PDB file of C-alpha atoms in Angstrom:
ATOM      1  CA  ALA A  27      -4.982   9.919   4.179  1.00  0.00           C
ATOM      2  CA  SER A  28      -6.510  12.164   6.810  1.00  0.00           C
ATOM      3  CA  GLY A  29      -9.972  10.704   6.350  1.00  0.00           C
ATOM      4  CA  ARG A  30     -11.666  13.839   5.054  1.00  0.00           C
ATOM      5  CA  PRO A  31     -13.995  14.463   2.126  1.00  0.00           C
ATOM      6  CA  VAL A  32     -12.450  15.961  -1.003  1.00  0.00           C
ATOM      7  CA  VAL A  33     -13.870  18.925  -2.886  1.00  0.00           C
ATOM      8  CA  CYS A  34     -11.953  19.758  -6.044  1.00  0.00           C
ATOM      9  CA  SER A  35     -12.231  20.936  -9.626  1.00  0.00           C
ATOM     10  CA  ASP A  36     -13.550  18.450 -12.144  1.00  0.00           C
ATOM     11  CA  ILE A  37     -10.332  18.156 -14.130  1.00  0.00           C
ATOM     12  CA  GLU A  38      -8.583  15.079 -15.501  1.00  0.00           C
ATOM     13  CA  GLY A  39      -5.813  14.970 -12.898  1.00  0.00           C
ATOM     14  CA  TYR A  40      -8.246  14.984  -9.975  1.00  0.00           C
ATOM     15  CA  ARG A  41     -10.644  12.547 -11.655  1.00  0.00           C
ATOM     16  CA  GLN A  42      -7.761  10.073 -11.845  1.00  0.00           C
ATOM     17  CA  VAL A  43      -7.121  10.089  -8.089  1.00  0.00           C
ATOM     18  CA  VAL A  44     -10.451  10.685  -6.363  1.00  0.00           C
ATOM     19  CA  THR A  45     -13.494   8.454  -6.243  1.00  0.00           C
ATOM     20  CA  PRO A  46     -17.129   9.563  -6.596  1.00  0.00           C
ATOM     21  CA  THR A  47     -17.877   8.169  -3.136  1.00  0.00           C
ATOM     22  CA  GLY A  48     -15.247  10.288  -1.412  1.00  0.00           C
ATOM     23  CA  SER A  49     -15.311  13.489  -3.415  1.00  0.00           C
ATOM     24  CA  VAL A  50     -17.371  16.280  -4.879  1.00  0.00           C
ATOM     25  CA  LEU A  51     -16.120  17.481  -8.252  1.00  0.00           C
ATOM     26  CA  SER A  52     -16.888  21.088  -9.054  1.00  0.00           C
ATOM     27  CA  PRO A  53     -16.805  22.504 -12.596  1.00  0.00           C
ATOM     28  CA  PRO A  54     -13.491  24.258 -13.238  1.00  0.00           C
ATOM     29  CA  HIS A  55     -13.469  28.062 -12.869  1.00  0.00           C
ATOM     30  CA  ASN A  56     -16.914  28.033 -11.274  1.00  0.00           C
ATOM     31  CA  VAL A  57     -16.586  29.671  -7.878  1.00  0.00           C
ATOM     32  CA  SER A  58     -20.326  29.479  -7.191  1.00  0.00           C
ATOM     33  CA  ALA A  59     -20.415  25.708  -7.746  1.00  0.00           C
ATOM     34  CA  LEU A  60     -17.369  25.262  -5.509  1.00  0.00           C
ATOM     35  CA  ALA A  61     -18.994  27.370  -2.780  1.00  0.00           C
ATOM     36  CA  ASP A  62     -22.226  25.382  -3.113  1.00  0.00           C
ATOM     37  CA  ALA A  63     -20.372  22.076  -2.759  1.00  0.00           C
ATOM     38  CA  LEU A  64     -18.519  23.296   0.323  1.00  0.00           C
ATOM     39  CA  TYR A  65     -21.711  24.674   1.853  1.00  0.00           C
ATOM     40  CA  ALA A  66     -23.611  21.431   1.223  1.00  0.00           C
ATOM     41  CA  LEU A  67     -20.874  19.421   2.912  1.00  0.00           C
ATOM     42  CA  SER A  68     -20.724  21.833   5.839  1.00  0.00           C
ATOM     43  CA  ARG A  69     -24.434  21.176   6.446  1.00  0.00           C
ATOM     44  CA  ASP A  70     -24.215  17.363   6.297  1.00  0.00           C
ATOM     45  CA  PRO A  71     -21.960  15.824   8.987  1.00  0.00           C
ATOM     46  CA  SER A  72     -23.087  12.297   8.096  1.00  0.00           C
ATOM     47  CA  LEU A  73     -22.029  12.725   4.474  1.00  0.00           C
ATOM     48  CA  ARG A  74     -18.688  14.268   5.518  1.00  0.00           C
ATOM     49  CA  ARG A  75     -18.066  11.350   7.856  1.00  0.00           C
ATOM     50  CA  SER A  76     -18.925   8.663   5.282  1.00  0.00           C
ATOM     51  CA  MET A  77     -16.806  10.355   2.607  1.00  0.00           C
ATOM     52  CA  GLY A  78     -13.950  10.654   5.062  1.00  0.00           C
ATOM     53  CA  HIS A  79     -14.156   6.970   6.028  1.00  0.00           C
ATOM     54  CA  HIS A  80     -14.176   6.005   2.367  1.00  0.00           C
ATOM     55  CA  ASN A  81     -11.149   8.199   1.589  1.00  0.00           C
ATOM     56  CA  ARG A  82      -9.212   6.832   4.540  1.00  0.00           C
ATOM     57  CA  ALA A  83      -9.857   3.263   3.382  1.00  0.00           C
ATOM     58  CA  GLU A  84      -8.818   4.197  -0.177  1.00  0.00           C
ATOM     59  CA  SER A  85      -5.591   5.808   1.056  1.00  0.00           C
ATOM     60  CA  LEU A  86      -4.546   2.611   2.837  1.00  0.00           C
ATOM     61  CA  LYS A  87      -4.244   0.941  -0.563  1.00  0.00           C
ATOM     62  CA  TYR A  88      -1.256   3.213  -1.198  1.00  0.00           C
ATOM     63  CA  ASP A  89       0.463   2.720   2.147  1.00  0.00           C
ATOM     64  CA  TRP A  90       4.109   1.753   1.622  1.00  0.00           C
ATOM     65  CA  ALA A  91       3.742  -1.258   3.912  1.00  0.00           C
ATOM     66  CA  ALA A  92       1.122  -2.615   1.521  1.00  0.00           C
ATOM     67  CA  LEU A  93       2.941  -1.628  -1.678  1.00  0.00           C
ATOM     68  CA  ALA A  94       6.558  -2.526  -0.854  1.00  0.00           C
ATOM     69  CA  GLY A  95       6.122  -6.240  -1.525  1.00  0.00           C
ATOM     70  CA  GLN A  96       4.371  -5.564  -4.824  1.00  0.00           C
ATOM     71  CA  VAL A  97       7.101  -3.155  -5.935  1.00  0.00           C
ATOM     72  CA  ARG A  98       9.776  -5.689  -4.999  1.00  0.00           C
ATOM     73  CA  GLU A  99       7.990  -8.424  -6.972  1.00  0.00           C
ATOM     74  CA  GLU A 100       7.835  -6.155 -10.032  1.00  0.00           C
ATOM     75  CA  TYR A 101      11.579  -5.488  -9.836  1.00  0.00           C
ATOM     76  CA  GLU A 102      12.372  -9.169  -9.348  1.00  0.00           C
ATOM     77  CA  SER A 103      10.145 -10.059 -12.289  1.00  0.00           C
ATOM     78  CA  ALA A 104      11.826  -7.467 -14.501  1.00  0.00           C
ATOM     79  CA  LEU A 105      15.287  -8.589 -13.438  1.00  0.00           C
ATOM     80  CA  SER A 106      14.467 -12.240 -14.060  1.00  0.00           C
ATOM     81  CA  LEU A 107      13.785 -11.455 -17.724  1.00  0.00           C
ATOM     82  CA  HIS A 108      17.495 -10.693 -18.227  1.00  0.00           C
ATOM     83  CA  PRO A 109      19.326 -12.667 -15.528  1.00  0.00           C
ATOM     84  CA  THR A 110      22.754 -12.191 -17.102  1.00  0.00           C
ATOM     85  CA  GLN A 111      22.378  -8.497 -17.800  1.00  0.00           C
ATOM     86  CA  LYS A 112      24.865  -6.342 -15.940  1.00  0.00           C
ATOM     87  CA  SER A 113      24.497  -2.879 -14.526  1.00  0.00           C
ATOM     88  CA  TRP A 114      26.144   0.138 -16.110  1.00  0.00           C
ATOM     89  CA  PHE A 115      29.024  -0.430 -13.704  1.00  0.00           C
ATOM     90  CA  GLY A 116      29.659  -3.985 -14.891  1.00  0.00           C
ATOM     91  CA  ARG A 117      28.208  -5.724 -11.845  1.00  0.00           C
ATOM     92  CA  ARG A 118      25.183  -8.018 -11.890  1.00  0.00           C
ATOM     93  CA  TRP A 119      21.990  -6.510 -10.611  1.00  0.00           C
ATOM     94  CA  SER A 120      20.854  -7.958  -7.313  1.00  0.00           C
ATOM     95  CA  VAL A 121      17.707  -7.695  -5.287  1.00  0.00           C
ATOM     96  CA  TYR A 122      17.447  -8.808  -1.706  1.00  0.00           C
ATOM     97  CA  ARG A 123      14.807  -8.688   0.952  1.00  0.00           C
ATOM     98  CA  ALA A 124      15.926  -6.206   3.605  1.00  0.00           C
ATOM     99  CA  ALA A 125      13.444  -7.423   6.190  1.00  0.00           C
ATOM    100  CA  GLY A 126      14.556 -10.635   7.802  1.00  0.00           C
ATOM    101  CA  GLN A 127      17.940 -10.656   6.075  1.00  0.00           C
ATOM    102  CA  PRO A 128      21.172 -10.283   8.014  1.00  0.00           C
ATOM    103  CA  ALA A 129      23.044  -7.042   7.379  1.00  0.00           C
ATOM    104  CA  GLU A 130      25.803  -9.025   5.613  1.00  0.00           C
ATOM    105  CA  ALA A 131      23.293  -9.998   2.918  1.00  0.00           C
ATOM    106  CA  ALA A 132      23.099  -6.417   1.713  1.00  0.00           C
ATOM    107  CA  ALA A 133      25.702  -5.256  -0.743  1.00  0.00           C
ATOM    108  CA  PRO A 134      27.880  -2.564   0.791  1.00  0.00           C
ATOM    109  CA  VAL A 135      27.035   0.950  -0.302  1.00  0.00           C
ATOM    110  CA  ARG A 136      29.933   2.932  -1.670  1.00  0.00           C
ATOM    111  CA  ASP A 137      30.583   5.980  -3.790  1.00  0.00           C
ATOM    112  CA  VAL A 138      31.314   5.307  -7.433  1.00  0.00           C
ATOM    113  CA  ALA A 139      34.395   7.016  -8.776  1.00  0.00           C
ATOM    114  CA  ALA A 140      33.936   9.004 -11.982  1.00  0.00           C
ATOM    115  CA  SER A 141      36.449   6.714 -13.675  1.00  0.00           C
ATOM    116  CA  GLU A 142      34.032   3.795 -13.178  1.00  0.00           C
ATOM    117  CA  VAL A 143      31.177   5.525 -15.006  1.00  0.00           C
ATOM    118  CA  PRO A 144      31.104   4.741 -18.740  1.00  0.00           C
ATOM    119  CA  ALA A 145      31.687   7.814 -20.919  1.00  0.00           C
ATOM    120  CA  GLU A 146      28.217   7.612 -22.489  1.00  0.00           C
ATOM    121  CA  ARG A 147      26.665   7.779 -19.004  1.00  0.00           C
ATOM    122  CA  GLN A 148      28.765  10.799 -18.023  1.00  0.00           C
ATOM    123  CA  ALA A 149      27.695  12.704 -21.122  1.00  0.00           C
ATOM    124  CA  SER A 150      24.014  11.980 -20.537  1.00  0.00           C
ATOM    125  CA  GLY A 151      24.087  13.245 -16.970  1.00  0.00           C
ATOM    126  CA  GLY A 152      23.708   9.747 -15.588  1.00  0.00           C
ATOM    127  CA  SER A 153      20.098   9.195 -16.570  1.00  0.00           C
ATOM    128  CA  LYS A 154      19.196   5.959 -18.272  1.00  0.00           C
ATOM    129  CA  THR A 155      16.401   6.848 -20.662  1.00  0.00           C
TER     130      THR A 155
END
């Protein structure tokens, strides 16, 4: 997000999040290769700049302002598959658009008393897996 080139180990986790245009992948446990990659970048301001621009543009794809609508649509789609399904607390699930909606449109937030939580949820620590 800072618009800088990435130099990292060539491992699965990094390969999943970086792009070849914005990164240099160094063989794992190879200090010499890592040093060489860093040195090469330090000598090439044009390459650093282009990699940084690319990484900044890539990071904008994950900005919450861009993703929020997509996440909301996914939840609405999932909820529409079971419109009569109720939450663990016996109330219907609801989704509303916070932006542009009056405050009254939002369901009030309140603490849930332990007596309202079904026994099977209490025993499982509250996770729904």
